[in-house]
Amino acid sequence: MDRDIIRLETTDSTNRVALDAAEHGAVHGTAVIAGSQYAGRGRLGKVWISPPGSGLYCSVVVRPQLDAANYPQLSFVAGLAVAAVIDQMYGLDTGLKWPNDIYFATKKCGGILIESRPATAMSAVVGIGLNVNTEAAMFPDEICERATSLFLQSGRKVDIEALFIALREELLTHISWLETAGFAAIMKRWRQRDVFFGKRLEWLSVNGERVVGESLGPDDQGLLHVRSDDGTLHQILSGDVTLVP
Ligand code: BTN
């Protein structure tokens, strides 16, 4: 049994558990995995629905050689690591949606949530949620058109434990790569998987601003460039984007 892995049948949020562990000095790579979560956290204050049996819910404590201001870079790095593992293990062609979603064409398969606390300076938690063995009928009605799982993509049931072990390993490898090669190298690779590049999308900022235009993809700093219909170029730092017809 790996002493750097905390395994829980259920918990509120593996990110919360990992943040607590970081506060108590958990080493780089310490991971938390749960069979289900009853208060799973998504981005922008959303809930991450985390039923037992079908999903991977895990969080990894990382202590990267990175200024805390650059921790958002970790969501791009983690996305690439997740995509690489999925492609390698299941022969798929995994896409990424800015800034932190795992996608297949127009459907979401998973997401990443980076969190840190002032008290855990020099560390962050990378939370990964993936729809793994979810069958179509298991998705709530309101998301079933826009959601997918590794099972639905590959046609076979997946060993969640094996996936988790490979993901943790690959995440740490990718973070070392970030530290040596720099963020621009990460973004160059990230853009090759960008499912929304050239597509028409809508951006809603956290304070309600709305922009509609064509995605030009993220730049080397991770800012998403969108050209709106009047020709204005927008550089988007945060918020959420959705496809528009
Ligand atoms: C998103 O797309 O909004 C990000 C979802 C991240 C969900 C994962 S599940 C494991 C970890 N623990 C949490 O509470 N959230 C992340």
PDB file of N, CA, C and O and ligand atoms in Angstrom, residues 11-16 32 34 37 39-50 56-59 100-102 108 110-115 125-130, ligand 1:
ATOM      1  N   THR A  11     -16.411  10.844   0.477  1.00  0.00           N
ATOM      2  CA  THR A  11     -15.997  12.051   1.197  1.00  0.00           C
ATOM      3  C   THR A  11     -16.782  13.225   0.617  1.00  0.00           C
ATOM      4  O   THR A  11     -17.487  13.069  -0.382  1.00  0.00           O
ATOM      5  N   ASP A  12     -16.665  14.385   1.258  1.00  0.00           N
ATOM      6  CA  ASP A  12     -17.321  15.559   0.672  1.00  0.00           C
ATOM      7  C   ASP A  12     -16.628  15.914  -0.642  1.00  0.00           C
ATOM      8  O   ASP A  12     -17.246  15.966  -1.699  1.00  0.00           O
ATOM      9  N   SER A  13     -15.308  16.122  -0.583  1.00  0.00           N
ATOM     10  CA  SER A  13     -14.550  16.530  -1.768  1.00  0.00           C
ATOM     11  C   SER A  13     -13.104  16.091  -1.586  1.00  0.00           C
ATOM     12  O   SER A  13     -12.478  16.409  -0.553  1.00  0.00           O
ATOM     13  N   THR A  14     -12.568  15.375  -2.574  1.00  0.00           N
ATOM     14  CA  THR A  14     -11.154  14.967  -2.471  1.00  0.00           C
ATOM     15  C   THR A  14     -10.243  16.196  -2.486  1.00  0.00           C
ATOM     16  O   THR A  14      -9.154  16.161  -1.917  1.00  0.00           O
ATOM     17  N   ASN A  15     -10.682  17.286  -3.124  1.00  0.00           N
ATOM     18  CA  ASN A  15      -9.862  18.507  -3.087  1.00  0.00           C
ATOM     19  C   ASN A  15      -9.754  19.043  -1.660  1.00  0.00           C
ATOM     20  O   ASN A  15      -8.685  19.469  -1.226  1.00  0.00           O
ATOM     21  N   ARG A  16     -10.864  19.007  -0.940  1.00  0.00           N
ATOM     22  CA  ARG A  16     -10.843  19.489   0.460  1.00  0.00           C
ATOM     23  C   ARG A  16      -9.891  18.627   1.279  1.00  0.00           C
ATOM     24  O   ARG A  16      -9.057  19.145   2.034  1.00  0.00           O
ATOM     25  N   VAL A  32      -5.330  11.720  -3.255  1.00  0.00           N
ATOM     26  CA  VAL A  32      -6.546  11.299  -2.572  1.00  0.00           C
ATOM     27  C   VAL A  32      -7.500  10.778  -3.642  1.00  0.00           C
ATOM     28  O   VAL A  32      -7.703  11.435  -4.671  1.00  0.00           O
ATOM     29  N   ALA A  34     -11.460   8.931  -4.051  1.00  0.00           N
ATOM     30  CA  ALA A  34     -12.690   8.529  -3.356  1.00  0.00           C
ATOM     31  C   ALA A  34     -13.608   7.800  -4.332  1.00  0.00           C
ATOM     32  O   ALA A  34     -13.628   8.088  -5.536  1.00  0.00           O
ATOM     33  N   GLN A  37     -18.333  11.297  -4.009  1.00  0.00           N
ATOM     34  CA  GLN A  37     -18.236  12.562  -3.256  1.00  0.00           C
ATOM     35  C   GLN A  37     -19.656  13.084  -3.054  1.00  0.00           C
ATOM     36  O   GLN A  37     -20.472  13.026  -3.971  1.00  0.00           O
ATOM     37  N   ALA A  39     -20.097  16.319  -1.915  1.00  0.00           N
ATOM     38  CA  ALA A  39     -20.046  17.766  -2.165  1.00  0.00           C
ATOM     39  C   ALA A  39     -18.886  18.055  -3.114  1.00  0.00           C
ATOM     40  O   ALA A  39     -18.058  18.929  -2.857  1.00  0.00           O
ATOM     41  N   GLY A  40     -18.848  17.285  -4.211  1.00  0.00           N
ATOM     42  CA  GLY A  40     -17.775  17.470  -5.188  1.00  0.00           C
ATOM     43  C   GLY A  40     -17.819  18.887  -5.749  1.00  0.00           C
ATOM     44  O   GLY A  40     -18.882  19.415  -6.052  1.00  0.00           O
ATOM     45  N   ARG A  41     -16.645  19.484  -5.870  1.00  0.00           N
ATOM     46  CA  ARG A  41     -16.578  20.883  -6.324  1.00  0.00           C
ATOM     47  C   ARG A  41     -16.183  20.962  -7.780  1.00  0.00           C
ATOM     48  O   ARG A  41     -15.224  20.317  -8.214  1.00  0.00           O
ATOM     49  N   GLY A  42     -16.928  21.795  -8.536  1.00  0.00           N
ATOM     50  CA  GLY A  42     -16.549  22.099  -9.906  1.00  0.00           C
ATOM     51  C   GLY A  42     -16.018  23.525  -9.978  1.00  0.00           C
ATOM     52  O   GLY A  42     -15.955  24.229  -8.962  1.00  0.00           O
ATOM     53  N   ARG A  43     -15.648  23.937 -11.192  1.00  0.00           N
ATOM     54  CA  ARG A  43     -15.192  25.326 -11.367  1.00  0.00           C
ATOM     55  C   ARG A  43     -16.348  26.294 -11.186  1.00  0.00           C
ATOM     56  O   ARG A  43     -17.506  25.927 -11.333  1.00  0.00           O
ATOM     57  N   LEU A  44     -16.021  27.545 -10.913  1.00  0.00           N
ATOM     58  CA  LEU A  44     -16.984  28.640 -10.845  1.00  0.00           C
ATOM     59  C   LEU A  44     -18.111  28.325  -9.862  1.00  0.00           C
ATOM     60  O   LEU A  44     -19.277  28.656 -10.100  1.00  0.00           O
ATOM     61  N   GLY A  45     -17.764  27.647  -8.789  1.00  0.00           N
ATOM     62  CA  GLY A  45     -18.719  27.374  -7.719  1.00  0.00           C
ATOM     63  C   GLY A  45     -19.758  26.303  -8.050  1.00  0.00           C
ATOM     64  O   GLY A  45     -20.710  26.114  -7.292  1.00  0.00           O
ATOM     65  N   LYS A  46     -19.549  25.591  -9.174  1.00  0.00           N
ATOM     66  CA  LYS A  46     -20.536  24.553  -9.529  1.00  0.00           C
ATOM     67  C   LYS A  46     -20.298  23.288  -8.704  1.00  0.00           C
ATOM     68  O   LYS A  46     -19.229  23.085  -8.138  1.00  0.00           O
ATOM     69  N   VAL A  47     -21.334  22.435  -8.710  1.00  0.00           N
ATOM     70  CA  VAL A  47     -21.224  21.150  -8.016  1.00  0.00           C
ATOM     71  C   VAL A  47     -20.748  20.108  -9.033  1.00  0.00           C
ATOM     72  O   VAL A  47     -21.163  20.140 -10.192  1.00  0.00           O
ATOM     73  N   TRP A  48     -19.852  19.209  -8.594  1.00  0.00           N
ATOM     74  CA  TRP A  48     -19.437  18.108  -9.466  1.00  0.00           C
ATOM     75  C   TRP A  48     -20.158  16.855  -8.984  1.00  0.00           C
ATOM     76  O   TRP A  48     -19.863  16.311  -7.920  1.00  0.00           O
ATOM     77  N   ILE A  49     -21.127  16.409  -9.756  1.00  0.00           N
ATOM     78  CA  ILE A  49     -21.924  15.251  -9.350  1.00  0.00           C
ATOM     79  C   ILE A  49     -21.023  14.009  -9.384  1.00  0.00           C
ATOM     80  O   ILE A  49     -20.384  13.736 -10.400  1.00  0.00           O
ATOM     81  N   SER A  50     -20.975  13.292  -8.264  1.00  0.00           N
ATOM     82  CA  SER A  50     -19.950  12.250  -8.107  1.00  0.00           C
ATOM     83  C   SER A  50     -20.532  10.955  -7.544  1.00  0.00           C
ATOM     84  O   SER A  50     -20.261  10.565  -6.405  1.00  0.00           O
ATOM     85  N   LEU A  56     -14.110   8.696 -11.788  1.00  0.00           N
ATOM     86  CA  LEU A  56     -12.846   8.845 -11.063  1.00  0.00           C
ATOM     87  C   LEU A  56     -12.852  10.217 -10.397  1.00  0.00           C
ATOM     88  O   LEU A  56     -13.049  11.241 -11.073  1.00  0.00           O
ATOM     89  N   TYR A  57     -12.651  10.226  -9.092  1.00  0.00           N
ATOM     90  CA  TYR A  57     -12.600  11.477  -8.328  1.00  0.00           C
ATOM     91  C   TYR A  57     -11.293  11.449  -7.549  1.00  0.00           C
ATOM     92  O   TYR A  57     -11.155  10.638  -6.608  1.00  0.00           O
ATOM     93  N   CYS A  58     -10.346  12.274  -7.959  1.00  0.00           N
ATOM     94  CA  CYS A  58      -9.062  12.249  -7.260  1.00  0.00           C
ATOM     95  C   CYS A  58      -8.439  13.639  -7.227  1.00  0.00           C
ATOM     96  O   CYS A  58      -8.803  14.517  -8.014  1.00  0.00           O
ATOM     97  N   SER A  59      -7.539  13.809  -6.278  1.00  0.00           N
ATOM     98  CA  SER A  59      -6.831  15.082  -6.123  1.00  0.00           C
ATOM     99  C   SER A  59      -5.393  14.781  -5.764  1.00  0.00           C
ATOM    100  O   SER A  59      -5.128  13.845  -5.004  1.00  0.00           O
ATOM    101  N   ASN A 100      -9.997  24.052 -18.949  1.00  0.00           N
ATOM    102  CA  ASN A 100      -9.641  22.888 -18.123  1.00  0.00           C
ATOM    103  C   ASN A 100     -10.557  21.685 -18.304  1.00  0.00           C
ATOM    104  O   ASN A 100     -10.697  20.897 -17.379  1.00  0.00           O
ATOM    105  N   ASP A 101     -11.184  21.554 -19.459  1.00  0.00           N
ATOM    106  CA  ASP A 101     -12.116  20.433 -19.619  1.00  0.00           C
ATOM    107  C   ASP A 101     -11.541  19.354 -20.531  1.00  0.00           C
ATOM    108  O   ASP A 101     -10.847  19.645 -21.503  1.00  0.00           O
ATOM    109  N   ILE A 102     -11.929  18.125 -20.235  1.00  0.00           N
ATOM    110  CA  ILE A 102     -11.562  16.980 -21.072  1.00  0.00           C
ATOM    111  C   ILE A 102     -12.762  16.723 -21.981  1.00  0.00           C
ATOM    112  O   ILE A 102     -13.886  16.529 -21.490  1.00  0.00           O
ATOM    113  N   LYS A 108     -18.434  16.788 -22.984  1.00  0.00           N
ATOM    114  CA  LYS A 108     -17.502  16.839 -21.855  1.00  0.00           C
ATOM    115  C   LYS A 108     -17.393  15.478 -21.184  1.00  0.00           C
ATOM    116  O   LYS A 108     -18.397  14.836 -20.898  1.00  0.00           O
ATOM    117  N   GLY A 110     -14.788  15.210 -18.605  1.00  0.00           N
ATOM    118  CA  GLY A 110     -14.184  15.441 -17.296  1.00  0.00           C
ATOM    119  C   GLY A 110     -13.713  16.866 -17.140  1.00  0.00           C
ATOM    120  O   GLY A 110     -13.794  17.670 -18.082  1.00  0.00           O
ATOM    121  N   GLY A 111     -13.266  17.174 -15.929  1.00  0.00           N
ATOM    122  CA  GLY A 111     -12.798  18.530 -15.661  1.00  0.00           C
ATOM    123  C   GLY A 111     -11.717  18.528 -14.590  1.00  0.00           C
ATOM    124  O   GLY A 111     -11.503  17.526 -13.899  1.00  0.00           O
ATOM    125  N   ILE A 112     -11.055  19.665 -14.513  1.00  0.00           N
ATOM    126  CA  ILE A 112      -9.937  19.814 -13.583  1.00  0.00           C
ATOM    127  C   ILE A 112     -10.177  21.055 -12.730  1.00  0.00           C
ATOM    128  O   ILE A 112     -10.618  22.088 -13.253  1.00  0.00           O
ATOM    129  N   LEU A 113      -9.914  20.939 -11.454  1.00  0.00           N
ATOM    130  CA  LEU A 113     -10.069  22.087 -10.550  1.00  0.00           C
ATOM    131  C   LEU A 113      -8.795  22.242  -9.719  1.00  0.00           C
ATOM    132  O   LEU A 113      -8.454  21.363  -8.935  1.00  0.00           O
ATOM    133  N   ILE A 114      -8.113  23.372  -9.941  1.00  0.00           N
ATOM    134  CA  ILE A 114      -6.897  23.674  -9.172  1.00  0.00           C
ATOM    135  C   ILE A 114      -7.296  24.535  -7.983  1.00  0.00           C
ATOM    136  O   ILE A 114      -7.990  25.548  -8.153  1.00  0.00           O
ATOM    137  N   GLU A 115      -6.871  24.140  -6.806  1.00  0.00           N
ATOM    138  CA  GLU A 115      -7.162  24.958  -5.621  1.00  0.00           C
ATOM    139  C   GLU A 115      -5.902  25.074  -4.760  1.00  0.00           C
ATOM    140  O   GLU A 115      -5.067  24.159  -4.734  1.00  0.00           O
ATOM    141  N   VAL A 125      -3.481  21.998  -5.123  1.00  0.00           N
ATOM    142  CA  VAL A 125      -4.137  20.709  -5.285  1.00  0.00           C
ATOM    143  C   VAL A 125      -4.726  20.655  -6.693  1.00  0.00           C
ATOM    144  O   VAL A 125      -5.395  21.591  -7.127  1.00  0.00           O
ATOM    145  N   VAL A 126      -4.414  19.566  -7.399  1.00  0.00           N
ATOM    146  CA  VAL A 126      -4.969  19.346  -8.739  1.00  0.00           C
ATOM    147  C   VAL A 126      -6.089  18.315  -8.602  1.00  0.00           C
ATOM    148  O   VAL A 126      -5.825  17.147  -8.310  1.00  0.00           O
ATOM    149  N   GLY A 127      -7.322  18.760  -8.773  1.00  0.00           N
ATOM    150  CA  GLY A 127      -8.465  17.846  -8.667  1.00  0.00           C
ATOM    151  C   GLY A 127      -8.902  17.414 -10.057  1.00  0.00           C
ATOM    152  O   GLY A 127      -9.035  18.237 -10.965  1.00  0.00           O
ATOM    153  N   ILE A 128      -9.100  16.119 -10.215  1.00  0.00           N
ATOM    154  CA  ILE A 128      -9.494  15.580 -11.526  1.00  0.00           C
ATOM    155  C   ILE A 128     -10.778  14.773 -11.359  1.00  0.00           C
ATOM    156  O   ILE A 128     -10.845  13.857 -10.524  1.00  0.00           O
ATOM    157  N   GLY A 129     -11.786  15.132 -12.138  1.00  0.00           N
ATOM    158  CA  GLY A 129     -13.031  14.372 -12.149  1.00  0.00           C
ATOM    159  C   GLY A 129     -13.273  13.864 -13.557  1.00  0.00           C
ATOM    160  O   GLY A 129     -13.236  14.644 -14.520  1.00  0.00           O
ATOM    161  N   LEU A 130     -13.483  12.548 -13.705  1.00  0.00           N
ATOM    162  CA  LEU A 130     -13.689  11.984 -15.046  1.00  0.00           C
ATOM    163  C   LEU A 130     -14.911  11.072 -15.039  1.00  0.00           C
ATOM    164  O   LEU A 130     -15.095  10.279 -14.105  1.00  0.00           O
TER     165      LEU A 130
HETATM  166  C1  BTN B   1     -15.022  21.339 -13.570  1.00  0.00           C
HETATM  167  O1  BTN B   1     -15.074  20.940 -14.732  1.00  0.00           O
HETATM  168  O2  BTN B   1     -15.827  22.173 -13.144  1.00  0.00           O
HETATM  169  C2  BTN B   1     -13.978  20.786 -12.646  1.00  0.00           C
HETATM  170  C3  BTN B   1     -14.464  19.541 -11.947  1.00  0.00           C
HETATM  171  C4  BTN B   1     -13.446  18.937 -10.989  1.00  0.00           C
HETATM  172  C5  BTN B   1     -14.037  17.788 -10.212  1.00  0.00           C
HETATM  173  C6  BTN B   1     -13.007  17.056  -9.417  1.00  0.00           C
HETATM  174  S1  BTN B   1     -13.618  15.517  -8.790  1.00  0.00           S
HETATM  175  C7  BTN B   1     -12.197  15.347  -7.802  1.00  0.00           C
HETATM  176  C8  BTN B   1     -11.868  16.710  -7.244  1.00  0.00           C
HETATM  177  N1  BTN B   1     -12.584  16.952  -6.013  1.00  0.00           N
HETATM  178  C9  BTN B   1     -13.502  17.917  -6.144  1.00  0.00           C
HETATM  179  O3  BTN B   1     -14.271  18.305  -5.246  1.00  0.00           O
HETATM  180  N2  BTN B   1     -13.467  18.420  -7.395  1.00  0.00           N
HETATM  181  C10 BTN B   1     -12.441  17.771  -8.198  1.00  0.00           C
END
